[in-house]
XYZ file of C-alpha atoms in Angstrom:
697
model
C 0.008 -0.016 -0.019
C 1.133 3.486 -0.721
C 0.400 6.713 1.141
C -0.774 9.848 -0.537
C 2.252 11.848 0.412
C 4.691 9.327 -0.997
C 2.786 8.799 -4.194
C 2.217 12.464 -4.764
C 5.515 13.300 -6.488
C 4.972 11.036 -9.477
C 3.116 12.041 -12.623
C 0.767 9.306 -13.834
C -1.254 8.375 -16.919
C -4.864 8.074 -15.868
C -8.311 7.363 -16.844
C -11.076 9.789 -15.991
C -14.758 9.064 -15.812
C -17.688 11.257 -16.179
C -21.291 11.225 -17.058
C -21.700 12.905 -20.404
C -24.601 13.138 -22.789
C -26.664 10.114 -23.663
C -24.924 7.729 -25.962
C -25.941 8.366 -29.551
C -28.864 6.414 -30.914
C -28.347 5.172 -34.425
C -30.540 3.049 -36.627
C -28.201 0.453 -37.885
C -28.788 -1.609 -40.960
C -26.584 -4.720 -40.988
C -25.108 -5.684 -44.278
C -26.265 -9.062 -45.572
C -24.582 -10.655 -48.514
C -26.319 -9.575 -51.748
C -29.093 -8.172 -49.645
C -30.063 -4.499 -49.320
C -30.311 -4.037 -45.541
C -32.599 -1.460 -44.089
C -32.988 -0.222 -40.590
C -35.582 -1.665 -38.254
C -37.824 1.075 -37.029
C -38.499 -0.430 -33.682
C -35.024 -0.456 -32.233
C -35.029 0.648 -28.606
C -33.332 3.909 -27.785
C -30.250 3.396 -25.632
C -30.834 4.271 -21.991
C -29.068 7.228 -20.416
C -25.988 6.091 -18.521
C -26.400 6.668 -14.836
C -24.104 9.012 -13.025
C -23.708 11.298 -10.075
C -25.984 14.283 -9.897
C -23.031 16.598 -10.270
C -22.321 15.076 -13.644
C -25.692 16.150 -15.040
C -24.397 19.455 -16.320
C -24.132 20.642 -19.906
C -21.373 18.891 -21.833
C -19.300 22.015 -22.244
C -16.165 20.079 -22.826
C -17.579 18.735 -26.022
C -17.961 22.089 -27.664
C -15.196 24.259 -26.163
C -11.463 24.618 -26.232
C -11.191 22.942 -29.574
C -7.880 23.296 -31.337
C -7.671 25.399 -34.431
C -6.935 23.524 -37.709
C -3.643 25.268 -37.960
C -2.458 24.060 -34.611
C -3.900 20.503 -34.426
C -2.372 18.276 -37.001
C -5.009 15.904 -38.440
C -4.367 12.217 -38.559
C -6.315 9.158 -39.609
C -8.047 6.752 -37.253
C -5.460 4.482 -35.607
C -5.249 1.047 -37.334
C -6.104 -0.945 -34.228
C -9.570 0.638 -34.191
C -10.330 -1.010 -37.504
C -11.138 -4.074 -35.483
C -14.139 -2.358 -33.959
C -17.465 -3.251 -35.525
C -18.383 0.474 -35.284
C -15.111 1.721 -36.737
C -16.939 3.897 -39.309
C -18.414 5.946 -36.477
C -15.013 6.694 -34.930
C -13.325 9.854 -36.061
C -10.173 11.651 -34.959
C -10.793 15.120 -36.433
C -13.477 17.102 -38.202
C -13.871 16.437 -41.942
C -12.402 19.789 -42.911
C -9.121 18.676 -41.379
C -9.101 15.176 -42.824
C -9.267 15.160 -46.591
C -9.570 11.381 -46.675
C -12.613 11.396 -44.419
C -15.512 13.293 -46.105
C -17.793 13.149 -43.164
C -19.979 15.921 -41.735
C -18.613 18.230 -39.091
C -19.489 17.669 -35.510
C -19.937 20.057 -32.595
C -21.166 17.695 -29.994
C -20.258 14.072 -29.263
C -23.043 11.604 -28.513
C -25.859 13.636 -29.722
C -29.044 11.891 -30.853
C -28.500 10.233 -34.135
C -30.977 10.832 -36.956
C -32.559 7.682 -38.171
C -31.073 6.778 -41.487
C -31.199 3.985 -44.019
C -28.225 1.978 -45.080
C -28.520 0.502 -48.505
C -25.641 -1.763 -49.423
C -25.958 -3.507 -52.731
C -23.835 -6.263 -54.089
C -23.625 -7.136 -57.782
C -25.997 -9.958 -58.769
C -24.533 -13.412 -59.285
C -25.875 -16.610 -60.688
C -26.245 -20.162 -59.497
C -24.354 -21.372 -62.453
C -21.161 -23.140 -63.403
C -20.550 -20.512 -65.996
C -18.825 -17.183 -65.389
C -21.096 -14.361 -64.309
C -22.324 -12.455 -67.322
C -23.695 -9.456 -65.491
C -21.477 -6.475 -64.986
C -21.353 -5.590 -61.269
C -23.379 -2.452 -60.625
C -21.831 0.440 -58.846
C -23.375 1.576 -55.622
C -24.812 4.976 -56.131
C -23.641 8.029 -54.283
C -27.217 8.518 -53.054
C -26.937 5.181 -51.210
C -23.738 6.301 -49.603
C -25.250 9.526 -48.495
C -28.141 7.614 -46.900
C -25.771 5.403 -45.052
C -25.899 6.382 -41.321
C -22.347 5.178 -40.799
C -21.256 7.842 -43.331
C -23.762 10.598 -42.774
C -24.917 10.541 -39.185
C -23.138 12.187 -36.291
C -19.879 10.407 -35.536
C -18.016 9.619 -32.378
C -15.064 11.853 -31.817
C -11.884 10.286 -30.385
C -9.571 11.845 -27.931
C -6.787 13.537 -29.877
C -5.344 16.249 -27.564
C -5.312 17.607 -24.071
C -8.017 20.115 -23.283
C -7.237 23.761 -22.829
C -10.250 24.290 -20.579
C -10.143 21.068 -18.531
C -6.589 21.322 -17.159
C -5.014 22.718 -14.062
C -3.824 26.360 -14.384
C -0.394 25.110 -13.403
C -0.113 23.049 -16.633
C 0.586 24.541 -20.031
C -0.518 22.838 -23.251
C 1.440 22.996 -26.496
C -0.094 24.350 -29.664
C -0.753 20.848 -31.053
C -2.365 19.763 -27.725
C -0.012 16.878 -27.143
C 2.599 18.304 -24.693
C 1.966 19.173 -21.046
C 4.428 21.103 -18.913
C 4.201 21.773 -15.148
C 4.711 25.446 -14.352
C 3.372 25.606 -10.715
C 4.956 25.957 -7.349
C 8.273 24.378 -6.639
C 7.010 23.023 -3.329
C 6.147 19.334 -3.092
C 2.855 19.517 -1.218
C -0.478 17.877 -2.177
C -1.860 21.218 -3.179
C 0.616 21.472 -6.057
C -0.759 18.434 -7.866
C -2.091 19.302 -11.374
C -3.936 17.261 -13.848
C -5.312 17.528 -17.390
C -7.676 15.409 -19.490
C -8.679 15.315 -23.066
C -11.468 17.210 -24.734
C -13.509 14.218 -25.817
C -14.221 11.024 -23.856
C -13.358 7.575 -25.055
C -16.251 6.109 -26.997
C -17.105 2.597 -25.753
C -17.712 1.753 -29.427
C -13.951 1.443 -29.668
C -14.121 -1.889 -27.900
C -10.520 -1.249 -26.803
C -8.924 2.200 -26.636
C -5.232 2.897 -26.133
C -2.920 5.937 -25.891
C 0.771 6.448 -24.828
C 2.555 9.135 -22.957
C 6.316 9.747 -23.131
C 7.965 11.200 -20.020
C 10.155 13.930 -21.543
C 11.392 15.542 -18.354
C 11.991 14.419 -14.744
C 10.192 11.431 -13.250
C 7.225 12.407 -11.145
C 3.964 11.901 -13.067
C 1.072 9.525 -13.273
C -1.173 8.387 -16.089
C -4.580 6.889 -16.284
C -8.250 7.529 -16.735
C -10.640 9.984 -15.059
C -14.211 11.232 -15.133
C -15.426 14.506 -16.579
C -15.899 15.935 -13.136
C -12.549 14.897 -11.771
C -10.811 17.571 -9.694
C -7.894 18.887 -11.763
C -6.007 19.719 -8.538
C -5.598 16.071 -7.733
C -3.652 13.198 -9.277
C -5.599 10.492 -11.139
C -6.527 7.654 -8.799
C -6.972 9.812 -5.703
C -10.492 10.920 -6.379
C -13.810 9.091 -7.155
C -14.123 7.759 -10.712
C -10.397 8.089 -11.480
C -7.721 5.486 -11.927
C -3.961 6.020 -12.177
C -0.539 4.374 -12.410
C 2.016 6.355 -10.463
C 5.583 6.443 -11.650
C 7.450 7.103 -8.292
C 6.626 3.687 -6.816
C 4.841 1.750 -9.534
C 1.573 1.589 -7.574
C -1.943 1.732 -9.026
C -4.607 3.870 -7.539
C -8.313 3.311 -7.980
C -10.438 5.978 -6.204
C -8.195 5.743 -3.158
C -5.441 7.569 -1.320
C -3.378 4.484 -0.804
C -2.008 2.545 -3.705
C -1.570 -1.129 -4.631
C 1.697 -2.476 -6.016
C 1.255 -2.960 -9.736
C 4.317 -2.444 -11.915
C 7.805 -1.052 -12.190
C 8.645 2.549 -11.556
C 9.089 4.834 -14.529
C 10.723 8.130 -15.273
C 12.236 10.377 -17.918
C 12.612 8.630 -21.299
C 10.032 5.941 -20.608
C 6.900 5.513 -22.746
C 3.830 4.486 -20.654
C 0.778 3.238 -22.421
C -2.701 3.203 -20.931
C -5.653 1.390 -22.330
C -9.177 0.422 -21.474
C -10.902 -2.805 -22.586
C -14.601 -2.109 -22.568
C -15.322 -5.835 -23.164
C -14.003 -6.463 -19.626
C -14.312 -2.922 -18.200
C -10.705 -3.191 -17.072
C -7.653 -0.991 -17.705
C -4.204 -2.131 -18.718
C -0.790 -0.401 -18.840
C 2.393 -0.904 -20.866
C 5.927 0.256 -20.368
C 8.229 0.808 -23.337
C 6.181 -1.571 -25.478
C 5.769 -4.329 -22.876
C 2.390 -5.246 -21.435
C 2.159 -4.917 -17.664
C -1.206 -6.577 -17.299
C -4.795 -5.694 -16.551
C -5.753 -3.634 -13.536
C -8.892 -2.100 -11.990
C -12.496 -3.315 -12.335
C -15.718 -1.897 -13.600
C -14.205 1.023 -15.371
C -16.569 2.939 -17.651
C -19.803 1.201 -16.536
C -21.402 4.287 -14.969
C -19.649 7.224 -16.598
C -17.702 8.471 -19.531
C -13.966 7.982 -19.473
C -11.201 10.427 -20.455
C -7.461 9.923 -20.831
C -5.602 12.015 -18.180
C -2.170 12.855 -16.894
C -1.142 14.223 -13.476
C 2.067 16.206 -12.787
C 3.381 17.791 -9.610
C 6.994 19.015 -9.922
C 8.253 22.211 -11.595
C 9.642 21.528 -15.046
C 7.982 18.103 -15.480
C 6.677 17.527 -19.049
C 5.117 14.727 -21.011
C 4.077 14.184 -24.584
C 0.997 12.179 -25.520
C 0.499 9.958 -28.542
C -3.184 9.388 -29.342
C -2.432 7.722 -32.608
C -0.526 10.502 -34.387
C 2.601 8.406 -34.255
C 3.325 4.644 -34.222
C 2.817 3.100 -30.780
C 5.636 1.387 -28.933
C 3.222 -1.380 -27.924
C 1.727 -3.647 -30.578
C -1.851 -2.653 -29.637
C -3.282 -3.936 -32.929
C -2.200 -7.537 -32.115
C -3.538 -7.114 -28.628
C -6.957 -5.991 -29.920
C -6.963 -8.856 -32.479
C -6.316 -11.345 -29.733
C -9.231 -9.933 -27.618
C -11.498 -9.935 -30.672
C -10.721 -13.619 -31.321
C -11.297 -14.415 -27.711
C -14.664 -12.787 -27.860
C -15.625 -14.838 -30.958
C -14.418 -17.969 -29.298
C -16.755 -17.360 -26.370
C -19.632 -16.861 -28.763
C -18.875 -19.991 -30.733
C -18.561 -22.177 -27.655
C -21.550 -20.868 -25.780
C -24.276 -23.529 -25.368
C -27.573 -22.753 -27.016
C -30.993 -24.237 -27.528
C -33.196 -23.708 -30.510
C -36.503 -21.934 -29.544
C -39.634 -23.415 -31.109
C -42.834 -21.414 -31.121
C -45.984 -23.182 -30.017
C -48.196 -24.150 -32.906
C -45.586 -23.417 -35.573
C -45.893 -26.591 -37.551
C -43.243 -25.577 -40.090
C -40.608 -25.272 -37.400
C -41.637 -28.145 -35.149
C -39.121 -30.937 -35.561
C -39.971 -34.634 -35.557
C -40.581 -35.901 -32.025
C -38.099 -38.726 -32.468
C -35.143 -36.493 -33.326
C -32.287 -35.921 -30.975
C -31.524 -32.407 -29.749
C -28.506 -32.195 -32.134
C -30.483 -33.448 -35.105
C -33.299 -30.964 -34.327
C -30.786 -28.094 -34.295
C -29.291 -29.185 -37.521
C -32.603 -29.655 -39.236
C -33.773 -26.175 -38.194
C -30.557 -24.655 -39.595
C -30.923 -26.551 -42.779
C -34.475 -25.312 -43.122
C -33.220 -21.748 -42.729
C -30.604 -22.257 -45.478
C -33.121 -24.030 -47.710
C -35.692 -21.232 -47.384
C -32.974 -18.733 -48.169
C -31.893 -20.519 -51.323
C -35.528 -20.844 -52.427
C -36.271 -17.257 -51.686
C -33.371 -15.925 -53.729
C -33.878 -18.203 -56.659
C -30.956 -20.633 -56.210
C -33.021 -23.415 -57.726
C -30.309 -25.906 -58.638
C -28.377 -25.327 -55.416
C -31.597 -25.638 -53.377
C -32.431 -28.945 -55.075
C -28.900 -30.286 -54.499
C -28.941 -29.073 -50.865
C -32.270 -30.754 -50.212
C -31.051 -33.982 -51.651
C -27.862 -33.970 -49.583
C -29.722 -33.174 -46.354
C -32.325 -35.827 -47.003
C -29.655 -38.409 -47.598
C -28.055 -37.486 -44.236
C -31.332 -37.204 -42.430
C -30.874 -33.537 -41.665
C -34.162 -32.122 -42.873
C -37.297 -31.416 -40.731
C -40.880 -31.419 -41.996
C -39.938 -28.751 -44.583
C -39.050 -31.114 -47.440
C -38.223 -29.553 -50.766
C -39.250 -32.696 -52.619
C -42.842 -31.847 -51.783
C -42.681 -28.571 -53.616
C -39.517 -28.698 -55.664
C -40.108 -31.344 -58.283
C -36.980 -32.304 -60.204
C -36.646 -30.267 -63.356
C -34.138 -30.452 -66.139
C -35.938 -28.308 -68.648
C -35.642 -24.920 -67.087
C -34.682 -22.198 -69.490
C -32.779 -20.409 -66.782
C -31.103 -23.281 -64.935
C -27.728 -21.636 -65.537
C -28.953 -18.291 -64.270
C -30.414 -18.833 -60.803
C -30.340 -15.232 -59.753
C -29.760 -13.710 -56.302
C -31.298 -10.360 -55.661
C -30.922 -7.548 -53.138
C -33.968 -7.194 -50.926
C -35.664 -4.137 -49.464
C -37.770 -3.886 -46.323
C -41.442 -4.755 -46.949
C -44.127 -6.235 -44.652
C -43.317 -9.691 -43.420
C -45.515 -12.746 -43.636
C -45.211 -15.813 -41.364
C -44.669 -18.551 -43.937
C -41.084 -19.692 -44.767
C -42.103 -22.640 -46.951
C -40.125 -22.653 -50.201
C -41.961 -21.845 -53.500
C -42.530 -24.476 -56.126
C -39.661 -24.987 -58.529
C -41.587 -23.757 -61.549
C -42.361 -20.515 -59.712
C -38.781 -20.062 -58.778
C -37.545 -20.562 -62.312
C -40.100 -18.211 -63.781
C -39.345 -15.585 -61.121
C -35.686 -15.939 -61.746
C -36.190 -15.500 -65.504
C -38.151 -12.322 -64.869
C -35.442 -10.916 -62.602
C -32.738 -11.860 -65.045
C -34.653 -10.016 -67.806
C -34.775 -6.834 -65.702
C -31.088 -7.124 -64.899
C -30.190 -7.363 -68.608
C -32.477 -4.551 -69.690
C -35.064 -6.794 -71.346
C -38.069 -5.105 -69.786
C -40.555 -6.366 -72.403
C -39.857 -9.955 -71.469
C -40.066 -9.143 -67.788
C -43.480 -7.441 -68.231
C -44.843 -10.148 -70.469
C -43.798 -13.009 -68.108
C -45.000 -11.160 -65.028
C -48.444 -10.481 -66.609
C -48.753 -14.102 -67.606
C -47.616 -15.790 -64.415
C -47.831 -13.281 -61.565
C -50.412 -10.652 -62.564
C -51.260 -9.743 -58.964
C -47.612 -8.513 -58.506
C -48.170 -5.751 -61.064
C -51.374 -4.637 -59.252
C -49.655 -4.236 -55.926
C -49.384 -0.725 -54.473
C -51.884 0.652 -57.068
C -49.744 -0.528 -59.944
C -46.478 1.013 -58.649
C -44.322 -1.924 -59.739
C -45.876 -1.920 -63.206
C -45.205 1.817 -63.516
C -41.630 1.404 -62.485
C -41.069 -1.284 -64.989
C -42.464 0.935 -67.725
C -40.245 3.784 -66.538
C -37.325 1.338 -66.867
C -38.368 0.519 -70.421
C -38.287 4.225 -71.155
C -34.768 4.339 -69.731
C -33.692 1.379 -71.901
C -35.107 3.108 -74.962
C -33.123 6.249 -74.225
C -29.948 4.195 -73.592
C -30.495 2.439 -76.902
C -30.735 5.762 -78.691
C -27.653 7.060 -76.906
C -25.640 4.013 -77.857
C -26.689 4.432 -81.522
C -25.652 8.050 -81.419
C -22.224 7.091 -80.007
C -21.802 4.612 -82.902
C -22.903 7.304 -85.358
C -20.359 9.719 -84.028
C -17.615 7.082 -84.043
C -18.340 6.183 -87.698
C -18.405 9.855 -88.675
C -15.064 10.452 -86.907
C -13.500 7.427 -88.602
C -14.716 8.549 -91.969
C -13.312 11.989 -91.481
C -9.947 10.610 -90.449
C -9.772 8.437 -93.602
C -10.787 11.357 -95.805
C -8.173 13.600 -94.220
C -5.527 10.893 -94.711
C -6.419 10.593 -98.391
C -6.212 14.325 -99.007
C -2.852 14.587 -97.153
C -1.351 11.745 -99.045
C -2.212 13.135 -102.397
C -1.183 16.708 -101.602
C 2.247 15.598 -100.458
C 2.881 13.654 -103.634
C 3.001 10.274 -102.026
C 3.615 7.400 -104.403
C 0.391 5.512 -105.377
C -0.281 2.178 -106.966
C -1.229 2.720 -110.637
C -3.620 0.677 -112.591
C -1.866 -1.166 -115.443
C -4.489 0.102 -117.916
C -4.082 3.766 -116.912
C -4.200 6.416 -119.754
C -1.649 9.230 -120.053
C -3.187 12.641 -120.120
C -2.386 15.134 -122.870
C -0.864 17.433 -120.404
C 1.798 14.931 -119.442
C 0.705 14.847 -115.833
C 1.069 11.260 -114.878
C 0.654 11.537 -111.095
C 0.255 14.070 -108.391
C -2.302 16.753 -107.861
C -1.744 19.072 -110.755
C -3.701 21.896 -112.263
C -6.024 19.652 -114.176
C -7.698 16.289 -113.587
C -5.307 13.405 -113.489
C -5.916 11.013 -116.246
C -4.260 8.236 -114.364
C -6.599 6.332 -112.049
C -4.921 5.967 -108.716
C -5.568 2.634 -106.949
C -4.865 4.132 -103.524
C -7.389 6.794 -104.165
C -9.932 4.299 -105.343
C -9.484 2.197 -102.235
C -9.931 5.212 -99.981
C -13.057 6.199 -101.833
C -14.533 2.787 -101.526
C -13.888 2.874 -97.667
C -15.294 6.383 -97.556
C -18.510 5.421 -99.310
C -18.714 2.254 -97.218
C -18.545 4.241 -94.008
C -20.892 6.822 -95.473
C -23.536 4.154 -96.155
C -23.125 2.607 -92.674
C -23.354 6.038 -91.174
C -26.619 6.645 -92.902
C -28.057 3.389 -91.660
C -27.003 4.094 -88.093
C -28.320 7.664 -88.329
C -31.701 6.317 -89.444
C -31.766 3.831 -86.650
C -30.816 6.545 -84.146
C -33.630 8.838 -85.343
C -36.177 6.028 -85.084
C -34.966 4.974 -81.655
C -35.023 8.530 -80.335
C -38.503 9.080 -81.686
C -39.701 5.843 -80.108
C -38.221 6.817 -76.734
C -39.682 10.287 -76.768
C -43.099 8.907 -77.852
C -43.065 6.302 -75.093
C -42.128 8.874 -72.502
C -44.986 11.172 -73.643
C -47.350 8.249 -73.385
C -46.257 7.515 -69.829
C -46.540 11.122 -68.789
C -50.023 11.429 -70.302
C -51.321 8.083 -68.860
C -50.197 8.940 -65.335
C -50.763 12.637 -65.290
C -53.373 12.353 -62.538
C -51.042 10.399 -60.193
C -48.714 12.776 -58.412
C -46.509 10.044 -56.964
C -46.085 8.574 -60.457
C -45.284 11.933 -61.910
C -42.606 12.514 -59.351
C -40.968 9.140 -60.168
C -41.133 9.888 -63.895
C -39.672 13.329 -63.380
C -36.627 11.791 -61.678
C -36.419 9.222 -64.491
C -36.652 11.652 -67.391
C -33.581 13.540 -66.247
C -31.500 11.212 -68.522
C -32.924 12.851 -71.651
C -30.826 15.925 -70.971
C -27.517 13.942 -71.420
C -25.948 12.508 -74.577
C -24.534 9.629 -72.553
C -26.426 9.184 -69.266
C -24.129 6.386 -68.097
C -21.065 8.634 -68.357
C -22.783 11.723 -67.096
C -22.554 10.717 -63.430
C -24.826 12.076 -60.674
C -28.570 11.486 -60.861
C -28.504 10.518 -64.566
C -26.041 7.692 -63.932
C -28.115 6.555 -60.851
C -31.191 6.315 -63.002
C -29.572 4.618 -65.964
C -26.857 2.473 -64.414
C -26.827 -1.155 -63.551
C -27.502 -0.406 -59.899
C -30.930 0.913 -60.859
C -31.615 -2.302 -62.738
C -30.677 -4.305 -59.634
C -32.936 -2.170 -57.400
C -35.854 -2.655 -59.740
C -35.203 -6.443 -60.008
C -35.331 -6.457 -56.236
C -38.711 -4.693 -56.139
C -40.141 -7.008 -58.813
C -38.969 -10.119 -56.942
C -40.505 -8.737 -53.772
C -43.773 -7.979 -55.421
C -43.940 -11.520 -56.789
C -43.178 -13.124 -53.419
C -45.714 -10.981 -51.605
C -48.340 -11.735 -54.181
C -47.833 -15.401 -53.289
C -48.108 -14.763 -49.593
C -44.350 -15.282 -49.025
C -42.032 -13.085 -46.903
C -39.997 -10.357 -48.595
C -37.015 -11.438 -46.436
C -36.148 -15.060 -45.723
C -35.909 -16.026 -42.050
C -32.105 -16.303 -42.182
C -31.792 -12.709 -43.286
C -34.158 -11.534 -40.555
C -32.154 -13.326 -37.898
C -28.964 -11.705 -39.232
C -30.496 -8.250 -39.250
C -31.913 -8.559 -35.758
C -28.682 -9.828 -34.366
C -26.597 -7.094 -36.030
C -28.982 -4.377 -34.889
C -28.885 -5.666 -31.353
C -25.130 -5.789 -31.251
C -24.878 -2.239 -32.570
C -27.182 -0.956 -29.888
C -25.287 -2.751 -27.263
C -22.040 -1.307 -28.455
C -23.437 2.231 -28.499
C -24.621 1.971 -24.875
C -21.219 0.769 -23.648
C -20.958 -2.938 -24.202
C -17.408 -3.301 -25.358
C -17.699 -6.978 -26.253
C -20.379 -6.144 -28.772
C -18.088 -3.571 -30.404
C -15.568 -6.386 -31.060
C -18.154 -8.571 -32.782
C -17.916 -7.551 -36.430
C -20.559 -9.674 -38.090
C -19.994 -8.598 -41.709
C -16.256 -9.151 -41.466
C -16.503 -12.504 -39.745
C -19.506 -13.941 -41.594
C -19.667 -12.223 -44.963
C -16.171 -11.035 -45.901
C -14.180 -14.084 -44.761
């Protein structure tokens, strides 16, 4: 144990706690492979973190004493934070200071997040042995703007010492990283001085780490403190503060007597301090070596700030919040903790819940517990394959599971008759899905329906809207009537877009032919004017003027083979140009007429007029695909994919089937729950990165 008087002379890295504003509420939309994920609207708002009454004051530290861009050098998010599932919310500086991070400026940390939608689309692929024939569509900029991880208020990371929240006896350098003690030369308790950072440590980090180099003398302590920590005390002496003191190597946790923890440290040493929110414990390092975990229940009831305490004249330290490489391999440490968290998840025992009266999910009474679990998982996979049109894969999966006895009462053989005549067997399409009302059934659709639905979707993806409309009218007419004919109207709008794109492509060909023809004509003229040698016909006549070649004052009486060849090419291009020009004129007239027909037919439907207005923007561009912006969004492959998704949904709903298979709904619910847990301070949830572990592996 260590007395206050003896521990006082040492500066110490510390952790401060404090009750700040309510953790930000964000609507999170987990990314599902080839699935457009949207935010559940019923997510609970994170509760306000409890704290002492004195902490319920305005969060002035969040908005004041900020460094000017000229003084504070911007730096990217430290690499170890890339292992956080909420890494996109973590930001070191404002966007104006970070050119590589085009995110909105922030004035306050942990303000209420605006509900947003995250639309992540993947290029469509096929259940086929052949190479994918669809060009991957680009994700539109509009989708990125609607992504809450890109557009909502972000979580600011500690990057410098605060000018406001520091003892008057400490001076802060212009870049906010250096602290120097300039107080009384006496060594009494009243001369202790501390400083903390401007922003607290977001629990969404999972693990946060910073280092402090002792640049002068030996008496300091480092650690973590609360927002309301007294800046005239060293970290660890007061409530909600924790510190590692350098004079004797003791740790202090809200106490005036220390506990032996590690070696002493002094000038030239680099002391690291971190907090693991998955365990709510701190850890320290010295010169790159881990000293071990210390303290318990840190950050459960209050916000935590990095802090340093000094007490001797001339003492100085320099902090590294990620601006420079760390002495300690923090990235490997975080990776180990992340793997440990996943190991606990994978080894945790679980039982499969079965709803009363749910016949589809009720396993056979004679199955063992393990067989029941496997059969339910197989059913989830099978319904997913059926839902997204993986017909051949679903059939093969059903056969394999049946052979192994791993299927429940959901047997594909009852609804998936074997078929070898499908016209689209090599193009079993997967589509992105949007949020629509759910229905309880998860039974797979009949094979014929899947193949027809897949053919329709494939037609939309390849721009063959006429085929999509014809097949949908024939086999799924109710899908076109849904939402007062909205899907039908969108398909017709897409046909208008395809007609405009066809005309634009013909115009590009026409311009290319015209340019090639002009180049050949220019080459011919240049060759003749420069007296270039030409092949001469053996039966050529000699003119009376004696001019046998060249470009003289009269007409040459000698037919020039080179000239004749160029003329043939010229007239060939000219004829082709005329054909293309005629096709272009016809295509353009057809597109305009079809657009006018749509505009007239839906003139009394304001919502339809608004959609067509956004669609018709492509007419203003010679090449909508190359124009970028809204035109490219409307004309590009991504718009085809989105429409294919809506058509697929409409067909499924017209059959009384869910717009999302159960497997996707489970994924979405789990991801949203983990996000909310991470935002309210559960560090283990922040280390569970579902997309990286389950989708990107």
